Short mmCIF file of C-alpha atoms and ligand atoms in Angstrom, two decimals:
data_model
loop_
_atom_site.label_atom_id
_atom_site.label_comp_id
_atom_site.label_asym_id
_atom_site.label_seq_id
_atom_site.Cartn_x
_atom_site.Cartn_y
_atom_site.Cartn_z
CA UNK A 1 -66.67 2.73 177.61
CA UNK A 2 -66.94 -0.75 179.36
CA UNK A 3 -70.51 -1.72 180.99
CA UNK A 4 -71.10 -4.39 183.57
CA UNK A 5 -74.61 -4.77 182.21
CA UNK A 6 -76.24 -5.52 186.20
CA UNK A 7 -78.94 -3.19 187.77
CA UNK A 8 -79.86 0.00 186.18
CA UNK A 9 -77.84 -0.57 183.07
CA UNK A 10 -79.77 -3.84 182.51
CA UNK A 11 -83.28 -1.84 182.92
CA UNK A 12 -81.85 0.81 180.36
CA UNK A 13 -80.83 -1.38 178.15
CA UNK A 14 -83.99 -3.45 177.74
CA UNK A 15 -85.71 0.22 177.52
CA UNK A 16 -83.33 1.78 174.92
CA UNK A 17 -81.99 -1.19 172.76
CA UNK A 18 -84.00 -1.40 169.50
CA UNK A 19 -84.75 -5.50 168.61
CA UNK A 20 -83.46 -6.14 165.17
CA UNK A 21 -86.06 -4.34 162.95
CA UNK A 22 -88.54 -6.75 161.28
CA UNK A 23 -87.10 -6.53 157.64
CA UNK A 24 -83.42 -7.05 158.79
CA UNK A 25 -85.03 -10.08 160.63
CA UNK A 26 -86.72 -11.63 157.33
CA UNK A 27 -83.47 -11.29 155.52
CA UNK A 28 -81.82 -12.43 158.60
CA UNK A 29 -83.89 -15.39 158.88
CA UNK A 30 -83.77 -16.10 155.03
CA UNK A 31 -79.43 -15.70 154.95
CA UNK A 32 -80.08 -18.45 158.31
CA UNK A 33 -82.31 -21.17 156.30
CA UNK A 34 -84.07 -21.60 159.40
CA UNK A 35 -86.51 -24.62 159.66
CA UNK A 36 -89.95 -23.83 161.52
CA UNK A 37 -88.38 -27.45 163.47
CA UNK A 38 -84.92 -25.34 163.67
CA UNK A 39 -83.70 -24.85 167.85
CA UNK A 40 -81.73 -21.13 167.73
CA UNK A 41 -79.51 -20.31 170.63
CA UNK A 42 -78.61 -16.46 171.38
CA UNK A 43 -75.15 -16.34 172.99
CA UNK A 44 -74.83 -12.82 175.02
CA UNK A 45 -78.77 -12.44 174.45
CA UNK A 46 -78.70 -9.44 176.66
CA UNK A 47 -82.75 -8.28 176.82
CA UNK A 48 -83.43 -10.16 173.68
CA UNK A 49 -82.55 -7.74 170.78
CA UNK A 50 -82.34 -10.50 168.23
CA UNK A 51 -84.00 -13.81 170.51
CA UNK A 52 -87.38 -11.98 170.59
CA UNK A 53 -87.97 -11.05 166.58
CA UNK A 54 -86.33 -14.43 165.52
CA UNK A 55 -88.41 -16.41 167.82
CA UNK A 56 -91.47 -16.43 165.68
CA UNK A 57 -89.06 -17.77 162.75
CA UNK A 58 -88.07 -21.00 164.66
CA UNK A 59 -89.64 -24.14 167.07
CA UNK A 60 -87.62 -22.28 169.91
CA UNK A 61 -84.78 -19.93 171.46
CA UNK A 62 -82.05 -21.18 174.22
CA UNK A 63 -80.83 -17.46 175.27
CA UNK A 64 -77.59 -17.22 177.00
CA UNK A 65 -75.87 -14.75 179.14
CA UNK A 66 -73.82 -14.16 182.03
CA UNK A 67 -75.71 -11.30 183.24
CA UNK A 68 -79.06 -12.47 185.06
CA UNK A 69 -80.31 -8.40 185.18
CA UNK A 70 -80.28 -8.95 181.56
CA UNK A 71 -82.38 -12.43 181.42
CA UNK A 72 -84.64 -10.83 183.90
CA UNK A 73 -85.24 -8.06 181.33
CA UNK A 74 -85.58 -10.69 178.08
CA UNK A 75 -88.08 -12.90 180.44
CA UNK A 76 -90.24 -9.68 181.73
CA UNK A 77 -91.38 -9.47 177.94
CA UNK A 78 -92.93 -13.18 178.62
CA UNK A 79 -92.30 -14.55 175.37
CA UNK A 80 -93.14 -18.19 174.71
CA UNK A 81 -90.92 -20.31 173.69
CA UNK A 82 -87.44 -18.33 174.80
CA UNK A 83 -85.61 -20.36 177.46
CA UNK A 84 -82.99 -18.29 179.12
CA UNK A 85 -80.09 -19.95 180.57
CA UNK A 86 -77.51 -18.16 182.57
CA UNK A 87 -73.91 -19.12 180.81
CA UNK A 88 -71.30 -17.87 179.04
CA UNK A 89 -69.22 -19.18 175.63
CA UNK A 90 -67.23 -21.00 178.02
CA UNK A 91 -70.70 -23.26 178.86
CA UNK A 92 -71.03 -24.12 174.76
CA UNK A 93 -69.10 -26.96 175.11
CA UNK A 94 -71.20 -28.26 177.86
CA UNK A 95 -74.55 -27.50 176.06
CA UNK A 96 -73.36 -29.61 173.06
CA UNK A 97 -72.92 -32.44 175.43
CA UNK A 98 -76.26 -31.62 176.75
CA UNK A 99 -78.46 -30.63 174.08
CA UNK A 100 -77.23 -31.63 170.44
CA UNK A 101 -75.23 -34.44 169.95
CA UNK A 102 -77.59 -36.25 167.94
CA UNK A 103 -79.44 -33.43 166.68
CA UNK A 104 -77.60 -30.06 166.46
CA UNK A 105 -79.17 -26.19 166.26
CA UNK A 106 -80.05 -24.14 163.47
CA UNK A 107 -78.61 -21.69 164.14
CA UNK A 108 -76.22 -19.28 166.74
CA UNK A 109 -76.40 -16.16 167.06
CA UNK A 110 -74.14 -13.38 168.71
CA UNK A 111 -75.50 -10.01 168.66
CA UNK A 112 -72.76 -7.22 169.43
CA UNK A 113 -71.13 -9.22 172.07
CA UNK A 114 -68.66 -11.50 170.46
CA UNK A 115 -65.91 -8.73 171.69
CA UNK A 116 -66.66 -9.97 175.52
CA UNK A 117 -65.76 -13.23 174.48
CA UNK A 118 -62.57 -15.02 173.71
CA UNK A 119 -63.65 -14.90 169.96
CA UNK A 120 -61.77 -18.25 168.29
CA UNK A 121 -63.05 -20.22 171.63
CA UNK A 122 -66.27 -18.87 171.09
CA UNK A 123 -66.64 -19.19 167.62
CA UNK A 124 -65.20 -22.72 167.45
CA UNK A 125 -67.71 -23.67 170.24
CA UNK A 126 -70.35 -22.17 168.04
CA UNK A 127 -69.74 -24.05 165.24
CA UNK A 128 -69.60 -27.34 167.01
CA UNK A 129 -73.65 -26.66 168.12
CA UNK A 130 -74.81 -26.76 164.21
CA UNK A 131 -76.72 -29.05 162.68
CA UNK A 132 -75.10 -30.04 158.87
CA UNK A 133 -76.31 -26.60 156.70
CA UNK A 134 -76.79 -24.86 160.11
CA UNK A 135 -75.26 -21.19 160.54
CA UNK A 136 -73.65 -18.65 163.15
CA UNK A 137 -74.95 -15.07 162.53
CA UNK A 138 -72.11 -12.65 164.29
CA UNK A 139 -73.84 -9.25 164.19
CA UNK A 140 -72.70 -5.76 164.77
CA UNK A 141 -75.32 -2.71 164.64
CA UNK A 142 -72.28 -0.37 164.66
CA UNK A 143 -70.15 1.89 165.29
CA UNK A 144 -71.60 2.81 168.69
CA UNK A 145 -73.78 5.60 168.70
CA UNK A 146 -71.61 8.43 169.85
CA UNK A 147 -68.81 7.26 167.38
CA UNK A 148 -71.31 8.08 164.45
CA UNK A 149 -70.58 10.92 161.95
CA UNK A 150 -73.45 12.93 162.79
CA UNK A 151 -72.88 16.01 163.82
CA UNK A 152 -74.88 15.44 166.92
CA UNK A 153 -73.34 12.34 167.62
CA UNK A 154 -70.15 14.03 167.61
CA UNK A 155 -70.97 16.37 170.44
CA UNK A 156 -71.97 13.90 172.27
CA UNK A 157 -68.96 12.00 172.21
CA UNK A 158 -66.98 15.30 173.01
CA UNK A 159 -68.06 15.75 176.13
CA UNK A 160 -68.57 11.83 177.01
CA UNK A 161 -64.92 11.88 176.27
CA UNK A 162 -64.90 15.73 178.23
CA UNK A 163 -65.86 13.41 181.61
CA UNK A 164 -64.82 9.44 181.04
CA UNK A 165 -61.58 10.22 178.84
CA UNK A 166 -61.39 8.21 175.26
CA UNK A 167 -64.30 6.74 174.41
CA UNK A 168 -63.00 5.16 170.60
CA UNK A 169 -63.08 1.58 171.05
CA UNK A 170 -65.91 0.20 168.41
CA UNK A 171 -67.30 -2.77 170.25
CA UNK A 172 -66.07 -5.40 167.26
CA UNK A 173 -68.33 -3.29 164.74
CA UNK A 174 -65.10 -1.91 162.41
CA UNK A 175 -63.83 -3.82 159.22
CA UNK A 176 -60.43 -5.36 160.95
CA UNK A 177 -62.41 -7.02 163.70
CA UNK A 178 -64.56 -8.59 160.57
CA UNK A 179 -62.37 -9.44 158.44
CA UNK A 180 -60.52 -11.49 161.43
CA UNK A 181 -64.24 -13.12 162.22
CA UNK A 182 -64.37 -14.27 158.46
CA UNK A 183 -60.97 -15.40 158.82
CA UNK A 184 -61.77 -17.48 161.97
CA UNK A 185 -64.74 -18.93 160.73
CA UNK A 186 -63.27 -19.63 157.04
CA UNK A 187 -60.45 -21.90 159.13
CA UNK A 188 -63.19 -23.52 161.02
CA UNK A 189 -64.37 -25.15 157.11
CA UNK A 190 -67.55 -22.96 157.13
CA UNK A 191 -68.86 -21.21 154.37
CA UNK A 192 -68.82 -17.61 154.82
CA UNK A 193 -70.82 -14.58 153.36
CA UNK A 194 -71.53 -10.95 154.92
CA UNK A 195 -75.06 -8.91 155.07
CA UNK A 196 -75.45 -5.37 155.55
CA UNK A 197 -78.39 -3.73 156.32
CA UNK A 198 -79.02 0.00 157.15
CA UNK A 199 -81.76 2.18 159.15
CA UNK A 200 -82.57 5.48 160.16
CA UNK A 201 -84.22 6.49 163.05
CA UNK A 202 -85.48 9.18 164.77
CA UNK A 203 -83.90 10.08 168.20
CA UNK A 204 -84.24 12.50 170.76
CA UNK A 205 -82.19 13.68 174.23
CA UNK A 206 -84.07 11.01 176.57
CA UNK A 207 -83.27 8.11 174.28
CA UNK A 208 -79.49 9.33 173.60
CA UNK A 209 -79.54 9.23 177.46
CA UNK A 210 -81.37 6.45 177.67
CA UNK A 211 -78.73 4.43 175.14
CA UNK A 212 -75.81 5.92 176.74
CA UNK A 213 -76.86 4.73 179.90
CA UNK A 214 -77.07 1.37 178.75
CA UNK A 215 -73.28 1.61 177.92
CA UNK A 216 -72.36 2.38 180.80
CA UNK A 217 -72.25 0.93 184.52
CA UNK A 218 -74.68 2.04 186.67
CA UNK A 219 -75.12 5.53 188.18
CA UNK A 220 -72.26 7.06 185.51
CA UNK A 221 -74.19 9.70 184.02
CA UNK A 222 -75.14 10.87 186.98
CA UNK A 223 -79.03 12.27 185.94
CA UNK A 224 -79.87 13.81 188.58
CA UNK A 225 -76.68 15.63 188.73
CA UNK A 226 -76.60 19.51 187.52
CA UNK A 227 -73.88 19.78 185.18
CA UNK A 228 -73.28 16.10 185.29
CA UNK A 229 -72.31 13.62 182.22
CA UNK A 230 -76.37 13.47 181.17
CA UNK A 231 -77.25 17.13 182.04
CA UNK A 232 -74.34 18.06 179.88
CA UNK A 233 -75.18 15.72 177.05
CA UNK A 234 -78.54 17.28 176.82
CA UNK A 235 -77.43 20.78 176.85
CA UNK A 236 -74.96 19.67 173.74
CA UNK A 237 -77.57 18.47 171.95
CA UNK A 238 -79.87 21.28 172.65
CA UNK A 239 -77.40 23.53 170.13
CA UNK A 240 -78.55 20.97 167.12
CA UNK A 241 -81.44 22.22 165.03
CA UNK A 242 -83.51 20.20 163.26
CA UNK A 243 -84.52 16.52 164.32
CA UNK A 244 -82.00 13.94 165.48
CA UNK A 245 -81.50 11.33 162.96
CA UNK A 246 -79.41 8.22 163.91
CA UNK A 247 -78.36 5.97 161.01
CA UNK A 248 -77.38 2.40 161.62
CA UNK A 249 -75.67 0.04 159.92
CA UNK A 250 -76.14 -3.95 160.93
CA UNK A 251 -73.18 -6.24 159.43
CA UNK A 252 -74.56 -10.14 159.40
CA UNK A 253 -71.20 -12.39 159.10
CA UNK A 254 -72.86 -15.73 158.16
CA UNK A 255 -71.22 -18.93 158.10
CA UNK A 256 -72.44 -22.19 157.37
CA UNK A 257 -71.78 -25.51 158.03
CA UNK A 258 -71.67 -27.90 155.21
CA UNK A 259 -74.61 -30.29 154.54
CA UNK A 260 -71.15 -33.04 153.63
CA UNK A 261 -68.11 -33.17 155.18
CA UNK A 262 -65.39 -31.66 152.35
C1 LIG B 1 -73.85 -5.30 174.25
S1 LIG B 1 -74.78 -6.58 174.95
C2 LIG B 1 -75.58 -7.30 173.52
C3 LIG B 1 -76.98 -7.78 173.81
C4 LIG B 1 -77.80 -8.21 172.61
N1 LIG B 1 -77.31 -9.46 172.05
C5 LIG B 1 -77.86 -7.16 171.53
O1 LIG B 1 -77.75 -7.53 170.35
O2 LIG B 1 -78.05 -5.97 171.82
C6 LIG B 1 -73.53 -7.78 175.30
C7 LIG B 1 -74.05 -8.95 176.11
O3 LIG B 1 -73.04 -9.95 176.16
C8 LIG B 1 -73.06 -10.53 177.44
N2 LIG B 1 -71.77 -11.19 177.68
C9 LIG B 1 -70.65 -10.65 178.21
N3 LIG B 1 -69.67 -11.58 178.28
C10 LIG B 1 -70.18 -12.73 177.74
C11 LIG B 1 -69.67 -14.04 177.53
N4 LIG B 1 -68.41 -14.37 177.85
N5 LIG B 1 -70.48 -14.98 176.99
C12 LIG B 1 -71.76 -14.67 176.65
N6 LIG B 1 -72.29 -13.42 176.81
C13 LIG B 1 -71.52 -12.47 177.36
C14 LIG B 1 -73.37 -9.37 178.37
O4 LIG B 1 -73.87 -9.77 179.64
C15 LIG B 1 -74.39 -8.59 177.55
O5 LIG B 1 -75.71 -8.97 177.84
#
């Protein structure tokens, strides 16, 4: 499913997009070696899934992203200290001009949105922002929801796929887009090591609606519709018994730039 993440899919997403729970963020921020002096930039920020937790772990976020429904969203939650900068990966190699010649960040960080990117450009611009021991965090909290092996989560991709046709593409969260992100990173000379971290959580029919929405452009589901995309979602998952339970795996790829050139 491909989003254009402006208007209502912007709202939904800042309403039904979890920030990276608090103990994924301490081991986050402890894989990172962030200083409390440490500058952290969030490239593809969206509402601030991962600027908003790390913030409190750093002297400041620079949050990217193209979309400026999204920013609007991260700078509604008026958190100090997050500067929010509309750009893309193409406007790293201007912000390293700008920002951190002399200095360089502690850290980037790309939270599931590396696959919008042109990923070796990206990555390569990434890795020019660090300071010496700095890192790039590439995380994926995947596979999207209605690819997951709950039987729930299978319905609902049956009839997503029942009114928008196939609906398999991962978002960069399987193991052959990783291991090519290690690969990429490994040829840039940085030091590479992967994280995983899981979570369950609770769910019910307005946040699966919620989330899907968020995935999708703007007026797809249709919720007002009888018999539409989201009326039909919520009558699939009416047949499940029991609570909804939606496990999710977050992969960290962490690479680090070494404190002396080899
Ligand atoms: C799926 S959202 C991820 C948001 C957030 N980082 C998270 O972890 O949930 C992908 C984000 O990437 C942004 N994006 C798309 N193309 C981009 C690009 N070329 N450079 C930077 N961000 C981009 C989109 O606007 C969107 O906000």
């Amino acid at each position: 499913m491909a989003a254009d993440f402006a208007g209502e899919t912007a709202l939904l997403y800042a309403r039904y997009r979890r920030d990276l729970p608090a103990d994924q963020t301490r081991a986050l921020v402890e894989h990172l070696g962030l200083r409390a002096d440490d500058v952290v930039v969030d490239l593809g920020c969206g509402t601030g899934q991962l600027a908003v937790p790390v913030r409190e772990h750093c002297a400041g976020v620079l949050a990217l992203d193209p979309e400026p429904g999204m920013l609007a969203g991260l700078r509604a939650g008026d958190v100090p200290g997050i500067l929010c900068v509309l750009g893309t990966d193409r406007d790293l190699p201007e912000l390293r001009r700008r920002l951190t010649d002399r200095v360089g960040v502690g850290a980037v960080l790309i939270g599931n949105a590396l696959h919008w990117m042109d990923e070796p450009a990206a990555l390569a611009g990434c890795a020019d922002l660090l300071r010496p021991g700095g890192r790039i965090a590439v995380i994926t909290q995947g596979p999207p929801m209605w690819l997951g092996p709950a039987a729930w989560q299978q319905s609902v991709r049956q009839v997503l796929e029942r009114f928008f046709g196939p609906v398999s593409a991962t978002c960069g969260s399987d193991s052959a887009a990783l291991q090519l992100r290690v690969g990429t990173l490994e040829e840039l000379g940085l030091d590479v090591q992967v994280a995983t971290w899981r979570a369950e959580h609770d769910v019910d029919a307005d946040w699966v609606i919620g989330h899907l929405g968020s995935a999708l452009p703007a007026g797809a589901l249709q919720v007002r519709t009888p018999g539409g995309p989201a009326d039909a979602v919520g009558t699939a998952l009416d047949q499940h018994a029991g609570p909804l339970v939606e496990a999710v795996t977050t992969t960290a790829v962490i690479a680090r730039r070494p404190t002396k050139a080899a």
